mmCIF file with all atom_site columns, C-alpha atoms in Angstrom:
data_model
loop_
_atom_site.group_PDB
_atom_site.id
_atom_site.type_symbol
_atom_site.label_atom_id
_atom_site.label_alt_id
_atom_site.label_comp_id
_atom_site.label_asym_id
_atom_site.label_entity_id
_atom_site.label_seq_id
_atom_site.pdbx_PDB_ins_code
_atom_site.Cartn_x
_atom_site.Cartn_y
_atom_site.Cartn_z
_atom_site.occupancy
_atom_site.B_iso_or_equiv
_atom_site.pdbx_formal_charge
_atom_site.auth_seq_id
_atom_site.auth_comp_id
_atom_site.auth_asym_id
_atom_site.auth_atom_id
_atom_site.pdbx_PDB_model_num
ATOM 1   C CA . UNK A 1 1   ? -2.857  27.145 -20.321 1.00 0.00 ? 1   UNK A CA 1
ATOM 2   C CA . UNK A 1 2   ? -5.468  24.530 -19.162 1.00 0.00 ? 2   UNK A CA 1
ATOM 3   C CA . UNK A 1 3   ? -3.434  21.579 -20.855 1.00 0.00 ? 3   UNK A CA 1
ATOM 4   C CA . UNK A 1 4   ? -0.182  22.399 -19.396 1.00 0.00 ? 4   UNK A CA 1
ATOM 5   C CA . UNK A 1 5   ? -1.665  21.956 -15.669 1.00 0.00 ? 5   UNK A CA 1
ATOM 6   C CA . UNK A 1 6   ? -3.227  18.875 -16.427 1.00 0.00 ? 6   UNK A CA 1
ATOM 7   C CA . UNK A 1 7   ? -1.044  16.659 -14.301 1.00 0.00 ? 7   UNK A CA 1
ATOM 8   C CA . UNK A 1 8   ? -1.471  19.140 -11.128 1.00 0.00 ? 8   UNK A CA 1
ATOM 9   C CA . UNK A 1 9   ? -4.762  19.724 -11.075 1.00 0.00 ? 9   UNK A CA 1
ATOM 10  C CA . UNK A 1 10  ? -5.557  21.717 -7.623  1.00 0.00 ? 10  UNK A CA 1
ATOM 11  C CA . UNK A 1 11  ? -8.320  20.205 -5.066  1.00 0.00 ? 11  UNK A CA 1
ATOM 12  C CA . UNK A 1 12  ? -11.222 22.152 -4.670  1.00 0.00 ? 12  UNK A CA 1
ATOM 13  C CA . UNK A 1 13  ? -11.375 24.686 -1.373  1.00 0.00 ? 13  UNK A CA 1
ATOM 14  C CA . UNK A 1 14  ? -13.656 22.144 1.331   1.00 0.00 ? 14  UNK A CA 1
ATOM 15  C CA . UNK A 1 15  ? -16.177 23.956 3.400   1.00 0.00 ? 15  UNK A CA 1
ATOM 16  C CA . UNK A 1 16  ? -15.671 24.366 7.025   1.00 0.00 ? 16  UNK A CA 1
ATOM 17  C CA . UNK A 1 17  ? -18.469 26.385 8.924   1.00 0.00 ? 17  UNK A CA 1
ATOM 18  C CA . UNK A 1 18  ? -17.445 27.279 12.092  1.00 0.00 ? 18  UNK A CA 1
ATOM 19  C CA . UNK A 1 19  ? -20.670 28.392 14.618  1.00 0.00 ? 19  UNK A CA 1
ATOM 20  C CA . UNK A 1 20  ? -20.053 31.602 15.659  1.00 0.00 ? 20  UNK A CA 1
ATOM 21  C CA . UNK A 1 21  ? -22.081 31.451 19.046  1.00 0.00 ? 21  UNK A CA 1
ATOM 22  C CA . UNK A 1 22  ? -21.937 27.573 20.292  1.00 0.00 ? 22  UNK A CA 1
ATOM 23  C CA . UNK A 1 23  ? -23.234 27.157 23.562  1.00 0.00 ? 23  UNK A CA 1
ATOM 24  C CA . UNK A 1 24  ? -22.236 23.155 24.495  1.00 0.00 ? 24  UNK A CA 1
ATOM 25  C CA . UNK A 1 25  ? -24.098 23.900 27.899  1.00 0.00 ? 25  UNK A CA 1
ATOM 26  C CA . UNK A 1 26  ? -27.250 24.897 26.174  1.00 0.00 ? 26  UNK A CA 1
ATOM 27  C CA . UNK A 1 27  ? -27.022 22.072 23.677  1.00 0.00 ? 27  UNK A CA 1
ATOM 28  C CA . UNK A 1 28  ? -27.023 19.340 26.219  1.00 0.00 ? 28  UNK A CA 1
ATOM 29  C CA . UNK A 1 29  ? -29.792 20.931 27.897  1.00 0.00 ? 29  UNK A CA 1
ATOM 30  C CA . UNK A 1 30  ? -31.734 21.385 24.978  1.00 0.00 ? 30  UNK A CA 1
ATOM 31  C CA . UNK A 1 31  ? -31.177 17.207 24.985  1.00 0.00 ? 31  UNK A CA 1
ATOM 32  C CA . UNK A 1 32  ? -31.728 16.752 28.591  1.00 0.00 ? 32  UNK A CA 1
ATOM 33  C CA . UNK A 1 33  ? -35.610 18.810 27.421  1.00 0.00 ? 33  UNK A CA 1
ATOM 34  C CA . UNK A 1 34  ? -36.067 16.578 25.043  1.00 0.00 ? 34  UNK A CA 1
ATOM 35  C CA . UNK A 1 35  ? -35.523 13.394 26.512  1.00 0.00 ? 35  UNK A CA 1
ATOM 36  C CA . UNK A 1 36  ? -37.772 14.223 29.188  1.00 0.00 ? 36  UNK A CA 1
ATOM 37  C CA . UNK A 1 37  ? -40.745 15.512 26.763  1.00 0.00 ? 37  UNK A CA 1
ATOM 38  C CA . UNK A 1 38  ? -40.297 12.120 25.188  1.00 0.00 ? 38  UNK A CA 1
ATOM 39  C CA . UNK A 1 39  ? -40.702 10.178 28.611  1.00 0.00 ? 39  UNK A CA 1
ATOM 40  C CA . UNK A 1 40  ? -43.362 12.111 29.377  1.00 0.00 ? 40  UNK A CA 1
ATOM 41  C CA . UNK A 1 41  ? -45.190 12.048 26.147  1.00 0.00 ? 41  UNK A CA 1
ATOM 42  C CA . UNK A 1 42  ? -45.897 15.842 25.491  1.00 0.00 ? 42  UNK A CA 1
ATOM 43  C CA . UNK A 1 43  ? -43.331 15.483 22.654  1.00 0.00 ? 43  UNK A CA 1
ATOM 44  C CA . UNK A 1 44  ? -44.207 12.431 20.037  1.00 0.00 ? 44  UNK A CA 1
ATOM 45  C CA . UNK A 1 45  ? -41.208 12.622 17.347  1.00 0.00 ? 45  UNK A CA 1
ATOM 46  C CA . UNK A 1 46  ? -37.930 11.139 18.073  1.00 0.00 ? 46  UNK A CA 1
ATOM 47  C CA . UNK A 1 47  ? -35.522 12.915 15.719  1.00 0.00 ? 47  UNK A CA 1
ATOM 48  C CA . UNK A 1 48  ? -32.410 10.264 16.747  1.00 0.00 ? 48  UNK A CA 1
ATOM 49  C CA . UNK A 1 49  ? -34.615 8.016  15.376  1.00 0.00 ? 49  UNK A CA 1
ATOM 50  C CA . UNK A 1 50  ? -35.104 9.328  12.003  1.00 0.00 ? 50  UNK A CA 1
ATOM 51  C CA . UNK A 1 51  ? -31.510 9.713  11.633  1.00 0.00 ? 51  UNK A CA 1
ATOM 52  C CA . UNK A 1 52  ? -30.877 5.910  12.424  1.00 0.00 ? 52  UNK A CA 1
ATOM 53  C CA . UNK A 1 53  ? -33.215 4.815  9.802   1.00 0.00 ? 53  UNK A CA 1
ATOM 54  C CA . UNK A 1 54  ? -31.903 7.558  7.431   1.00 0.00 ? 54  UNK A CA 1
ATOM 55  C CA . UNK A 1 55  ? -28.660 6.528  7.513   1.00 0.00 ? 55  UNK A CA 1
ATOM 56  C CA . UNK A 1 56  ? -27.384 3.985  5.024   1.00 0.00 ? 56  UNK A CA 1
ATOM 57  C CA . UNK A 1 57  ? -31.313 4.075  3.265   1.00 0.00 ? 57  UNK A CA 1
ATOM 58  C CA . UNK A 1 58  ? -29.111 5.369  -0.082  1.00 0.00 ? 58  UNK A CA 1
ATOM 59  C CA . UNK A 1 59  ? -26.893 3.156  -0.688  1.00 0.00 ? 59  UNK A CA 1
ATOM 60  C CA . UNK A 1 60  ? -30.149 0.448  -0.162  1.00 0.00 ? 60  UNK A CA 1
ATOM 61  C CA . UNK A 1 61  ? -32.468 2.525  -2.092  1.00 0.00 ? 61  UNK A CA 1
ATOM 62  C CA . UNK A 1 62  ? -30.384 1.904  -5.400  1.00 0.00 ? 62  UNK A CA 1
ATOM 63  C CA . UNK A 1 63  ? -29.180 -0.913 -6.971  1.00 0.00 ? 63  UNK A CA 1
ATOM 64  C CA . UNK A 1 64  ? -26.040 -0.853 -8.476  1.00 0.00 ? 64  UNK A CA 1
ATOM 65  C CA . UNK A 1 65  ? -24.575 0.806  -5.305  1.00 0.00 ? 65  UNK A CA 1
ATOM 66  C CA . UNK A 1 66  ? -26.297 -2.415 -3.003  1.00 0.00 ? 66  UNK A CA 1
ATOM 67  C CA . UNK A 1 67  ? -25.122 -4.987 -5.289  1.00 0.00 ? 67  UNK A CA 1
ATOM 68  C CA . UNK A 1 68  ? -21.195 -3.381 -5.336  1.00 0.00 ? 68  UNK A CA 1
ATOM 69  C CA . UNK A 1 69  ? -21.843 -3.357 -1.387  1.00 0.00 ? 69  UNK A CA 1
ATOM 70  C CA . UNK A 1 70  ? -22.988 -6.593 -1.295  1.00 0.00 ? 70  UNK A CA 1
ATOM 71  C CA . UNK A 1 71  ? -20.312 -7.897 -3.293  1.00 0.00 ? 71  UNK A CA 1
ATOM 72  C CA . UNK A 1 72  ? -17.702 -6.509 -0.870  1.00 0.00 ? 72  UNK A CA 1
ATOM 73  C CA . UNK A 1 73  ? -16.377 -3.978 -3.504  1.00 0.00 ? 73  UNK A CA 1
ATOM 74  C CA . UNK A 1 74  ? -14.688 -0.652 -2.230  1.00 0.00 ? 74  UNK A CA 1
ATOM 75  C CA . UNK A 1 75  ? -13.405 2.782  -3.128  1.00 0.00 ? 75  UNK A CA 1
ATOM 76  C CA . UNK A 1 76  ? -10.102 0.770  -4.093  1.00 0.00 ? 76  UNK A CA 1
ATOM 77  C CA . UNK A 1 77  ? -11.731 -1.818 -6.259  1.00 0.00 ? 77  UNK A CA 1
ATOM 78  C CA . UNK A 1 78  ? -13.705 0.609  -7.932  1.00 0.00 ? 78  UNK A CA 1
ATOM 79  C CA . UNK A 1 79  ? -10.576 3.191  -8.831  1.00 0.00 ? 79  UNK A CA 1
ATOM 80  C CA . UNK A 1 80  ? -8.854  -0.173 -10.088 1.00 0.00 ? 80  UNK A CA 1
ATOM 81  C CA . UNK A 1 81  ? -11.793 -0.893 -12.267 1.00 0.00 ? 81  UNK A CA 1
ATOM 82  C CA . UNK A 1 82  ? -12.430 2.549  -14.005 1.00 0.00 ? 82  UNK A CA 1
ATOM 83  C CA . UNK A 1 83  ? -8.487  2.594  -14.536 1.00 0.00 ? 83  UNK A CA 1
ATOM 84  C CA . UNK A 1 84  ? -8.590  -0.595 -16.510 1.00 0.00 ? 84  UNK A CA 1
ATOM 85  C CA . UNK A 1 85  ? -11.296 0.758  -18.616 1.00 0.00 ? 85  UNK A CA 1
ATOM 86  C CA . UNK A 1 86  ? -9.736  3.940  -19.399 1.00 0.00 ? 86  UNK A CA 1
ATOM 87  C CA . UNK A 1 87  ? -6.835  1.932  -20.066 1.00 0.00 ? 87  UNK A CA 1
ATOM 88  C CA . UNK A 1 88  ? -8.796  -0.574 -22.462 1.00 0.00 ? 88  UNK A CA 1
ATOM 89  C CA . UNK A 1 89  ? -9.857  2.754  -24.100 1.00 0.00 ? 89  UNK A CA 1
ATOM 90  C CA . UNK A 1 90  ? -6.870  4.123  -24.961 1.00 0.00 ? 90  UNK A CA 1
ATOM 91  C CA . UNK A 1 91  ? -5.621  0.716  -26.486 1.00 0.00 ? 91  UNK A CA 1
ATOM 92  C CA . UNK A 1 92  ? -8.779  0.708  -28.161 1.00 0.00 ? 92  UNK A CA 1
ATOM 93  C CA . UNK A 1 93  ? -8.650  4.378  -29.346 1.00 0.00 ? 93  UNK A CA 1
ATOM 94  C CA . UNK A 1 94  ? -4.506  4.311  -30.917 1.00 0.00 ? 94  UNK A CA 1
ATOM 95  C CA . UNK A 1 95  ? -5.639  0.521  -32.845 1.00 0.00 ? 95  UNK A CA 1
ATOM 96  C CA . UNK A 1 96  ? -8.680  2.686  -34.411 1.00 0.00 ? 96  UNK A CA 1
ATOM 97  C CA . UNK A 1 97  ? -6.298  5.777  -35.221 1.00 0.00 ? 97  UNK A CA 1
ATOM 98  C CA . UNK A 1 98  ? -3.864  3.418  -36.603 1.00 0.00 ? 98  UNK A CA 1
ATOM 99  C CA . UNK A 1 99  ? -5.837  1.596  -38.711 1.00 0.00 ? 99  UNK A CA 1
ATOM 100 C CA . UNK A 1 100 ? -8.601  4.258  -40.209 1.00 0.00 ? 100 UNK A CA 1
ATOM 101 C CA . UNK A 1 101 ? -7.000  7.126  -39.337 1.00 0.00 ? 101 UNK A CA 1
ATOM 102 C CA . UNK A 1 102 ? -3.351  7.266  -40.059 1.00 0.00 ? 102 UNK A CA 1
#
């Protein structure tokens, strides 16, 4: 059955939480707090500021995914890539059939 639905291969459910109780008023005061500890100084952690430095510290941390960044390569470039190769596979893989094989 599996090999016959090869070519329309369904996409996996995504998951979407949805808050049940969201407050947006209490959220932005909750901020508002915050910002004002921080002025003050009661409060010595910045959380923005962790997610700032977080952001993007994967893609640095290794090095094959820096070096495709730094090269300018994208999702596109990449797809185009791996389908040459599984391409240059194939080729490879009916020569070898042919020749030992067959």
């Amino acid at each position: 059955m599996g090999i016959f639905n090869f070519y329309n291969v369904r996409k996996p459910r995504q998951y979407d939480h949805k808050p049940i109780y969201y407050d947006p008023r209490k959220e932005a005061l909750e901020k508002r707090i915050h910002k004002v500890k921080m002025e003050l100084g009661v409060e010595e952690t910045d959380y923005e500021q962790y997610k700032e430095a977080i952001r993007g510290s994967f893609v640095e941390g290794t090095t094959h995914l820096k070096k495709s960044k730094d090269k300018g390569d994208d999702i596109q470039t990449r797809v185009y890539k791996n389908m040459r190769l599984i391409l240059a596979l194939t080729i490879l893989g009916v020569i070898f059939w042919y020749f030992f094989l067959k």
